[in-house]
Amino acid sequence: RQCRVVGRRTSWNVKWYGDPRTVLISSEHLQDLVFDSDAATVTCGPGVLLETLHREAWARGLTLSTSPAPPWVTIGGAVATGSHGSLMAGSLSSSLIGCRIVKADGSVAVIDSRHPDFDAARISMGMLGVMTQLTLQLEPAYRLTLVKQPTATSDWREALLSSGPMSFVHASTRLDSSTLFNVNRAMPGDEPDDRILSGKDAQGHAWITGPAHLVAMNYQPPTPTIAGGEWAVPLDSMSDVLKALRSIDPLLPDKIWLKKVMGESAWLAGGSDPEKLYVQLGAYHEVLGNQSPQLVLDMVKKIDGIMIPFEGRPHLGKLTSMGPAQLSEVYPK
């Protein structure tokens, strides 16, 4: 029978699980964690929680250059699904510099950037084998400041490009006003301590400053249960995508997330060109009680169809309706 490797099974994409005959192999108990402070790297088991890695790295004066938001996912799962980060890098998989995989025949493959299959291993959806060890590149710890400020919906591009490297926009699909979360590194000279400070600036905009992983990487806005999908689109195509989305306006939520990310070399990455800037678009509906999921499924299917002509790619950890033919077109490798 087919085996699939999973972490904590928090991914929304049903393709992650295969069919009822599929055997799931959990890696959540593989939790070794070793730091090399001189090389600024961490070698860990795929079951280590992102929150644990953040905390232990920060205690050593180190941090990830990019990271997905939820602190409760496993490192292996976040890498395998290409969970995205920010302009500072691509997805978390872009920080991967080496790994060890136990293949289906029991042999062990040790893979680094010199290996011809490294960009397949970076985002593998658990299909290549059991990834039992990962080595990630870190960087010196730094603090971030996030300022929440209003912006015109039509100015989403300028808001993203002129704001800090990890900024994102909560863009209204129906109103002229949206919200920019402007994220920058804290002022030089700030010690990389654990303090989290907040307040309002002279314009009345709320701000928060603190360790990078607590301010933006693990940013958790107050939200009910949500479901939906995300897509990475080349920056230059995003305006046309937003125009096309007007045709499915009744299916969209009141707001969508727009976040700038860099492309990367992983074959299943959201952005395929490491030299190109992309916008990650997230569309989610609140899911309350026993509400029918049909609205979410219809929305994802429609957005999938809109994205393909504009080189848009789905985030494989979220919902997508694409079948084998469409996926082969979107991911030629």
Short mmCIF file of C-alpha atoms in Angstrom, two decimals:
data_model
loop_
_atom_site.label_atom_id
_atom_site.label_comp_id
_atom_site.label_asym_id
_atom_site.label_seq_id
_atom_site.Cartn_x
_atom_site.Cartn_y
_atom_site.Cartn_z
CA ARG A 1 0.00 0.00 0.00
CA GLN A 2 1.10 3.60 -0.57
CA CYS A 3 2.65 5.37 2.40
CA ARG A 4 2.61 9.09 3.04
CA VAL A 5 4.68 10.93 5.63
CA VAL A 6 3.00 13.62 7.74
CA GLY A 7 3.79 15.79 10.74
CA ARG A 8 0.88 16.85 12.94
CA ARG A 9 -1.60 16.57 10.06
CA THR A 10 -2.69 20.19 10.24
CA SER A 11 -2.48 20.72 6.48
CA TRP A 12 -5.84 21.46 4.88
CA ASN A 13 -5.04 19.95 1.51
CA VAL A 14 -6.68 16.53 1.20
CA LYS A 15 -4.03 15.58 -1.37
CA TRP A 16 -1.68 15.40 1.59
CA TYR A 17 -3.43 12.26 2.84
CA GLY A 18 -3.91 10.19 -0.32
CA ASP A 19 -6.91 7.85 -0.34
CA PRO A 20 -8.40 5.51 2.32
CA ARG A 21 -5.86 2.82 1.44
CA THR A 22 -2.92 5.11 2.18
CA VAL A 23 -0.81 4.39 5.26
CA LEU A 24 0.20 7.56 7.10
CA ILE A 25 3.62 7.66 8.76
CA SER A 26 3.91 10.32 11.45
CA SER A 27 7.25 12.05 12.05
CA GLU A 28 6.08 14.13 15.04
CA HIS A 29 8.18 12.14 17.57
CA LEU A 30 11.49 12.77 15.73
CA GLN A 31 12.54 15.71 17.91
CA ASP A 32 16.34 15.89 18.03
CA LEU A 33 17.58 19.49 18.13
CA VAL A 34 21.26 20.48 17.79
CA PHE A 35 22.64 24.00 17.16
CA ASP A 36 25.96 25.02 15.63
CA SER A 37 26.36 28.61 16.80
CA ASP A 38 29.57 29.18 14.82
CA ALA A 39 27.92 28.16 11.54
CA ALA A 40 24.53 29.63 12.59
CA THR A 41 22.71 26.41 11.72
CA VAL A 42 20.31 24.05 13.44
CA THR A 43 19.98 20.33 12.73
CA CYS A 44 16.71 18.89 13.93
CA GLY A 45 14.17 16.15 13.60
CA PRO A 46 11.09 16.91 11.47
CA GLY A 47 8.83 16.62 14.53
CA VAL A 48 10.32 19.65 16.31
CA LEU A 49 7.67 22.34 16.71
CA LEU A 50 8.35 25.71 15.13
CA GLU A 51 7.73 27.35 18.49
CA THR A 52 10.45 25.20 20.09
CA LEU A 53 12.99 26.02 17.39
CA HIS A 54 12.22 29.75 17.65
CA ARG A 55 12.64 29.75 21.42
CA GLU A 56 15.86 27.72 21.48
CA ALA A 57 17.41 29.66 18.60
CA TRP A 58 16.59 33.02 20.21
CA ALA A 59 18.22 31.90 23.46
CA ARG A 60 21.43 31.41 21.44
CA GLY A 61 21.24 34.78 19.70
CA LEU A 62 19.90 33.29 16.45
CA THR A 63 16.65 33.28 14.50
CA LEU A 64 15.19 32.13 11.19
CA SER A 65 15.34 34.59 8.30
CA THR A 66 11.76 33.67 7.41
CA SER A 67 9.03 31.53 8.89
CA PRO A 68 5.34 30.69 8.52
CA ALA A 69 3.04 32.15 11.15
CA PRO A 70 1.56 29.25 13.17
CA PRO A 71 3.94 28.34 16.02
CA TRP A 72 2.39 24.91 16.56
CA VAL A 73 3.34 23.25 13.25
CA THR A 74 6.31 20.90 12.86
CA ILE A 75 9.48 21.90 11.04
CA GLY A 76 9.22 18.89 8.73
CA GLY A 77 5.63 19.65 7.79
CA ALA A 78 6.29 23.34 7.20
CA VAL A 79 9.25 22.56 4.93
CA ALA A 80 7.48 19.75 3.07
CA THR A 81 4.45 21.91 2.23
CA GLY A 82 6.44 25.04 1.35
CA SER A 83 4.85 27.10 4.13
CA HIS A 84 5.73 30.61 3.06
CA GLY A 85 7.54 33.41 4.76
CA SER A 86 8.44 36.87 3.58
CA LEU A 87 10.62 39.01 1.32
CA MET A 88 13.61 38.10 3.48
CA ALA A 89 13.46 34.67 1.81
CA GLY A 90 10.99 32.38 0.12
CA SER A 91 9.19 29.71 2.13
CA LEU A 92 10.76 28.06 5.17
CA SER A 93 12.15 25.48 2.73
CA SER A 94 14.47 28.16 1.35
CA SER A 95 16.36 27.97 4.67
CA LEU A 96 16.95 24.23 4.23
CA ILE A 97 20.63 23.47 3.46
CA GLY A 98 20.65 19.72 4.02
CA CYS A 99 18.49 16.75 4.97
CA ARG A 100 18.45 12.99 5.44
CA ILE A 101 15.68 10.88 3.89
CA VAL A 102 14.89 7.19 4.40
CA LYS A 103 13.55 5.99 1.05
CA ALA A 104 10.93 3.34 0.34
CA ASP A 105 13.54 0.59 -0.15
CA GLY A 106 15.10 1.35 3.25
CA SER A 107 18.17 3.10 1.88
CA VAL A 108 19.21 6.48 3.25
CA ALA A 109 19.81 9.54 1.10
CA VAL A 110 21.85 12.42 2.51
CA ILE A 111 21.07 15.48 0.41
CA ASP A 112 22.52 18.99 0.33
CA SER A 113 22.59 21.88 -2.15
CA ARG A 114 25.06 20.02 -4.39
CA HIS A 115 22.66 17.11 -4.89
CA PRO A 116 20.71 17.16 -8.19
CA ASP A 117 17.45 16.37 -6.36
CA PHE A 118 17.84 18.96 -3.62
CA ASP A 119 15.15 21.26 -5.04
CA ALA A 120 12.75 18.31 -5.15
CA ALA A 121 13.49 17.49 -1.51
CA ARG A 122 12.94 21.05 -0.33
CA ILE A 123 9.16 20.86 -0.88
CA SER A 124 8.26 17.19 -1.27
CA MET A 125 4.77 16.83 0.26
CA GLY A 126 6.15 13.80 2.11
CA MET A 127 6.38 11.78 -1.13
CA LEU A 128 10.14 11.12 -1.39
CA GLY A 129 10.42 9.17 1.85
CA VAL A 130 10.70 9.79 5.57
CA MET A 131 12.73 12.95 6.15
CA THR A 132 14.39 12.11 9.47
CA GLN A 133 16.73 15.09 9.76
CA LEU A 134 16.84 18.67 8.49
CA THR A 135 19.55 21.34 8.67
CA LEU A 136 18.41 24.96 8.44
CA GLN A 137 20.46 28.13 8.01
CA LEU A 138 19.85 30.73 10.71
CA GLU A 139 20.99 34.32 11.15
CA PRO A 140 21.78 36.62 14.08
CA ALA A 141 18.70 37.40 16.17
CA TYR A 142 16.86 40.63 15.43
CA ARG A 143 13.79 42.49 16.60
CA LEU A 144 10.91 43.73 14.46
CA THR A 145 8.42 46.57 14.75
CA LEU A 146 4.89 46.19 13.32
CA VAL A 147 2.69 49.25 12.75
CA LYS A 148 -0.98 48.80 11.85
CA GLN A 149 -2.14 51.65 9.61
CA PRO A 150 -4.95 52.37 7.13
CA THR A 151 -4.28 52.43 3.41
CA ALA A 152 -6.38 52.88 0.29
CA THR A 153 -7.37 49.53 -1.21
CA SER A 154 -6.31 50.75 -4.65
CA ASP A 155 -2.82 51.52 -3.29
CA TRP A 156 -2.04 47.90 -2.33
CA ARG A 157 1.00 47.73 -4.63
CA GLU A 158 2.59 50.95 -3.35
CA ALA A 159 1.76 49.95 0.24
CA LEU A 160 3.60 46.65 -0.14
CA LEU A 161 6.60 47.95 -2.07
CA SER A 162 7.23 51.05 0.04
CA SER A 163 6.78 49.33 3.41
CA GLY A 164 9.08 47.05 5.38
CA PRO A 165 10.45 43.70 4.19
CA MET A 166 7.88 41.55 6.02
CA SER A 167 4.83 43.79 5.53
CA PHE A 168 1.41 42.59 4.43
CA VAL A 169 -1.98 44.06 3.54
CA HIS A 170 -5.42 43.01 4.73
CA ALA A 171 -7.15 44.18 1.55
CA SER A 172 -10.87 44.82 1.39
CA THR A 173 -12.69 43.20 -1.52
CA ARG A 174 -15.61 45.65 -1.29
CA LEU A 175 -14.45 48.87 0.42
CA ASP A 176 -12.01 51.64 -0.53
CA SER A 177 -10.08 51.36 2.75
CA SER A 178 -7.80 48.49 3.78
CA THR A 179 -5.16 47.84 6.46
CA LEU A 180 -1.38 47.78 6.05
CA PHE A 181 0.74 45.91 8.59
CA ASN A 182 4.05 47.71 8.10
CA VAL A 183 6.88 45.52 9.43
CA ASN A 184 10.50 46.68 9.72
CA ARG A 185 13.58 45.70 11.64
CA ALA A 186 13.79 47.58 14.91
CA MET A 187 16.15 50.53 15.10
CA PRO A 188 19.87 49.67 15.17
CA GLY A 189 21.23 49.38 18.66
CA ASP A 190 18.16 47.65 20.08
CA GLU A 191 19.30 44.63 22.04
CA PRO A 192 17.85 41.30 20.83
CA ASP A 193 16.10 40.66 24.16
CA ASP A 194 12.68 39.16 24.89
CA ARG A 195 10.82 42.41 25.54
CA ILE A 196 7.51 42.93 23.74
CA LEU A 197 6.44 46.58 23.76
CA SER A 198 3.32 48.16 22.27
CA GLY A 199 1.65 51.54 21.98
CA LYS A 200 0.42 54.13 19.48
CA ASP A 201 2.46 56.52 17.34
CA ALA A 202 1.84 60.23 16.77
CA GLN A 203 -0.77 59.42 14.12
CA GLY A 204 -2.64 57.09 16.46
CA HIS A 205 -1.48 53.92 14.70
CA ALA A 206 -1.07 50.88 16.94
CA TRP A 207 2.43 49.37 17.00
CA ILE A 208 4.23 46.44 18.58
CA THR A 209 7.94 45.67 18.77
CA GLY A 210 9.73 42.54 19.93
CA PRO A 211 11.60 39.41 18.83
CA ALA A 212 11.16 38.70 15.12
CA HIS A 213 9.40 35.39 15.65
CA LEU A 214 6.86 36.90 18.05
CA VAL A 215 6.03 40.02 16.05
CA ALA A 216 5.61 38.91 12.43
CA MET A 217 6.62 35.30 12.00
CA ASN A 218 4.03 34.14 14.52
CA TYR A 219 1.58 36.98 14.00
CA GLN A 220 -1.82 35.68 15.09
CA PRO A 221 -4.69 38.09 14.40
CA PRO A 222 -7.87 37.44 16.39
CA THR A 223 -9.87 35.16 14.13
CA PRO A 224 -12.49 32.45 14.24
CA THR A 225 -11.98 29.13 12.50
CA ILE A 226 -11.21 29.76 8.82
CA ALA A 227 -10.83 27.73 5.63
CA GLY A 228 -9.59 28.66 2.17
CA GLY A 229 -6.48 28.78 0.03
CA GLU A 230 -3.41 30.81 -0.91
CA TRP A 231 -1.74 31.50 -4.22
CA ALA A 232 1.59 33.08 -5.22
CA VAL A 233 1.43 35.38 -8.24
CA PRO A 234 4.19 37.40 -9.94
CA LEU A 235 3.97 40.98 -8.72
CA ASP A 236 3.48 42.34 -12.25
CA SER A 237 0.43 40.07 -12.78
CA MET A 238 -1.30 40.82 -9.51
CA SER A 239 -3.34 43.80 -10.75
CA ASP A 240 -4.84 41.66 -13.52
CA VAL A 241 -5.59 38.90 -11.03
CA LEU A 242 -7.43 41.32 -8.75
CA LYS A 243 -9.50 42.54 -11.72
CA ALA A 244 -10.34 38.96 -12.64
CA LEU A 245 -11.40 38.23 -9.06
CA ARG A 246 -14.20 40.78 -9.43
CA SER A 247 -16.03 38.23 -11.58
CA ILE A 248 -16.39 35.96 -8.54
CA ASP A 249 -17.03 38.73 -6.01
CA PRO A 250 -19.98 36.95 -4.29
CA LEU A 251 -17.67 34.03 -3.47
CA LEU A 252 -14.92 36.13 -1.90
CA PRO A 253 -14.57 36.99 1.80
CA ASP A 254 -14.73 40.64 2.86
CA LYS A 255 -10.93 40.82 3.04
CA ILE A 256 -8.02 38.97 1.47
CA TRP A 257 -4.37 38.83 2.58
CA LEU A 258 -1.64 40.19 0.31
CA LYS A 259 1.98 39.54 1.24
CA LYS A 260 5.17 39.96 -0.77
CA VAL A 261 7.45 36.93 -1.05
CA MET A 262 10.53 36.01 -3.06
CA GLY A 263 10.51 33.13 -5.52
CA GLU A 264 12.75 30.14 -4.85
CA SER A 265 14.30 27.21 -6.65
CA ALA A 266 12.23 24.41 -5.08
CA TRP A 267 10.24 22.66 -7.80
CA LEU A 268 6.93 22.92 -5.93
CA ALA A 269 7.50 26.47 -4.65
CA GLY A 270 4.82 29.13 -4.94
CA GLY A 271 7.16 31.38 -6.93
CA SER A 272 9.44 29.59 -9.39
CA ASP A 273 12.01 32.35 -10.04
CA PRO A 274 14.40 33.12 -7.13
CA GLU A 275 15.10 36.54 -8.67
CA LYS A 276 11.46 37.57 -8.94
CA LEU A 277 9.07 39.17 -6.44
CA TYR A 278 5.68 37.56 -5.92
CA VAL A 279 2.52 38.41 -4.01
CA GLN A 280 1.00 35.71 -1.82
CA LEU A 281 -2.80 36.08 -1.90
CA GLY A 282 -4.81 34.38 0.84
CA ALA A 283 -8.60 34.05 0.69
CA TYR A 284 -10.38 32.57 3.72
CA HIS A 285 -13.96 32.27 4.92
CA GLU A 286 -15.02 31.94 8.50
CA VAL A 287 -16.36 28.47 9.20
CA LEU A 288 -18.92 28.59 12.00
CA GLY A 289 -20.76 25.61 13.43
CA ASN A 290 -22.03 23.28 10.72
CA GLN A 291 -21.90 25.81 7.91
CA SER A 292 -21.71 24.16 4.50
CA PRO A 293 -18.16 24.16 3.08
CA GLN A 294 -19.50 24.49 -0.47
CA LEU A 295 -18.87 28.25 -0.57
CA VAL A 296 -15.20 27.67 0.27
CA LEU A 297 -14.83 24.85 -2.26
CA ASP A 298 -16.51 26.89 -5.02
CA MET A 299 -14.28 29.88 -4.26
CA VAL A 300 -11.07 27.83 -4.34
CA LYS A 301 -12.05 26.19 -7.64
CA LYS A 302 -12.82 29.55 -9.26
CA ILE A 303 -9.60 31.16 -8.00
CA ASP A 304 -7.54 28.15 -9.17
CA GLY A 305 -8.93 28.71 -12.68
CA ILE A 306 -8.13 32.43 -12.57
CA MET A 307 -4.57 31.88 -11.36
CA ILE A 308 -3.25 29.47 -13.99
CA PRO A 309 -3.07 31.95 -16.94
CA PHE A 310 -1.19 34.41 -14.69
CA GLU A 311 1.43 31.88 -13.52
CA GLY A 312 -0.25 31.71 -10.14
CA ARG A 313 0.56 28.67 -8.02
CA PRO A 314 -1.37 27.33 -5.03
CA HIS A 315 0.17 26.93 -1.59
CA LEU A 316 0.08 23.13 -1.29
CA GLY A 317 -0.56 23.19 2.44
CA LYS A 318 -3.95 24.82 1.81
CA LEU A 319 -6.98 23.91 -0.31
CA THR A 320 -6.70 23.51 -4.07
CA SER A 321 -9.02 21.91 -6.63
CA MET A 322 -6.31 21.28 -9.24
CA GLY A 323 -6.14 17.76 -10.65
CA PRO A 324 -3.13 15.96 -12.20
CA ALA A 325 -3.36 17.71 -15.58
CA GLN A 326 -3.50 21.20 -14.08
CA LEU A 327 -0.78 20.45 -11.53
CA SER A 328 1.50 19.17 -14.29
CA GLU A 329 0.95 22.42 -16.18
CA VAL A 330 1.61 24.58 -13.14
CA TYR A 331 4.61 22.54 -11.93
CA PRO A 332 6.45 21.40 -15.09
CA LYS A 333 9.25 19.74 -13.07
#
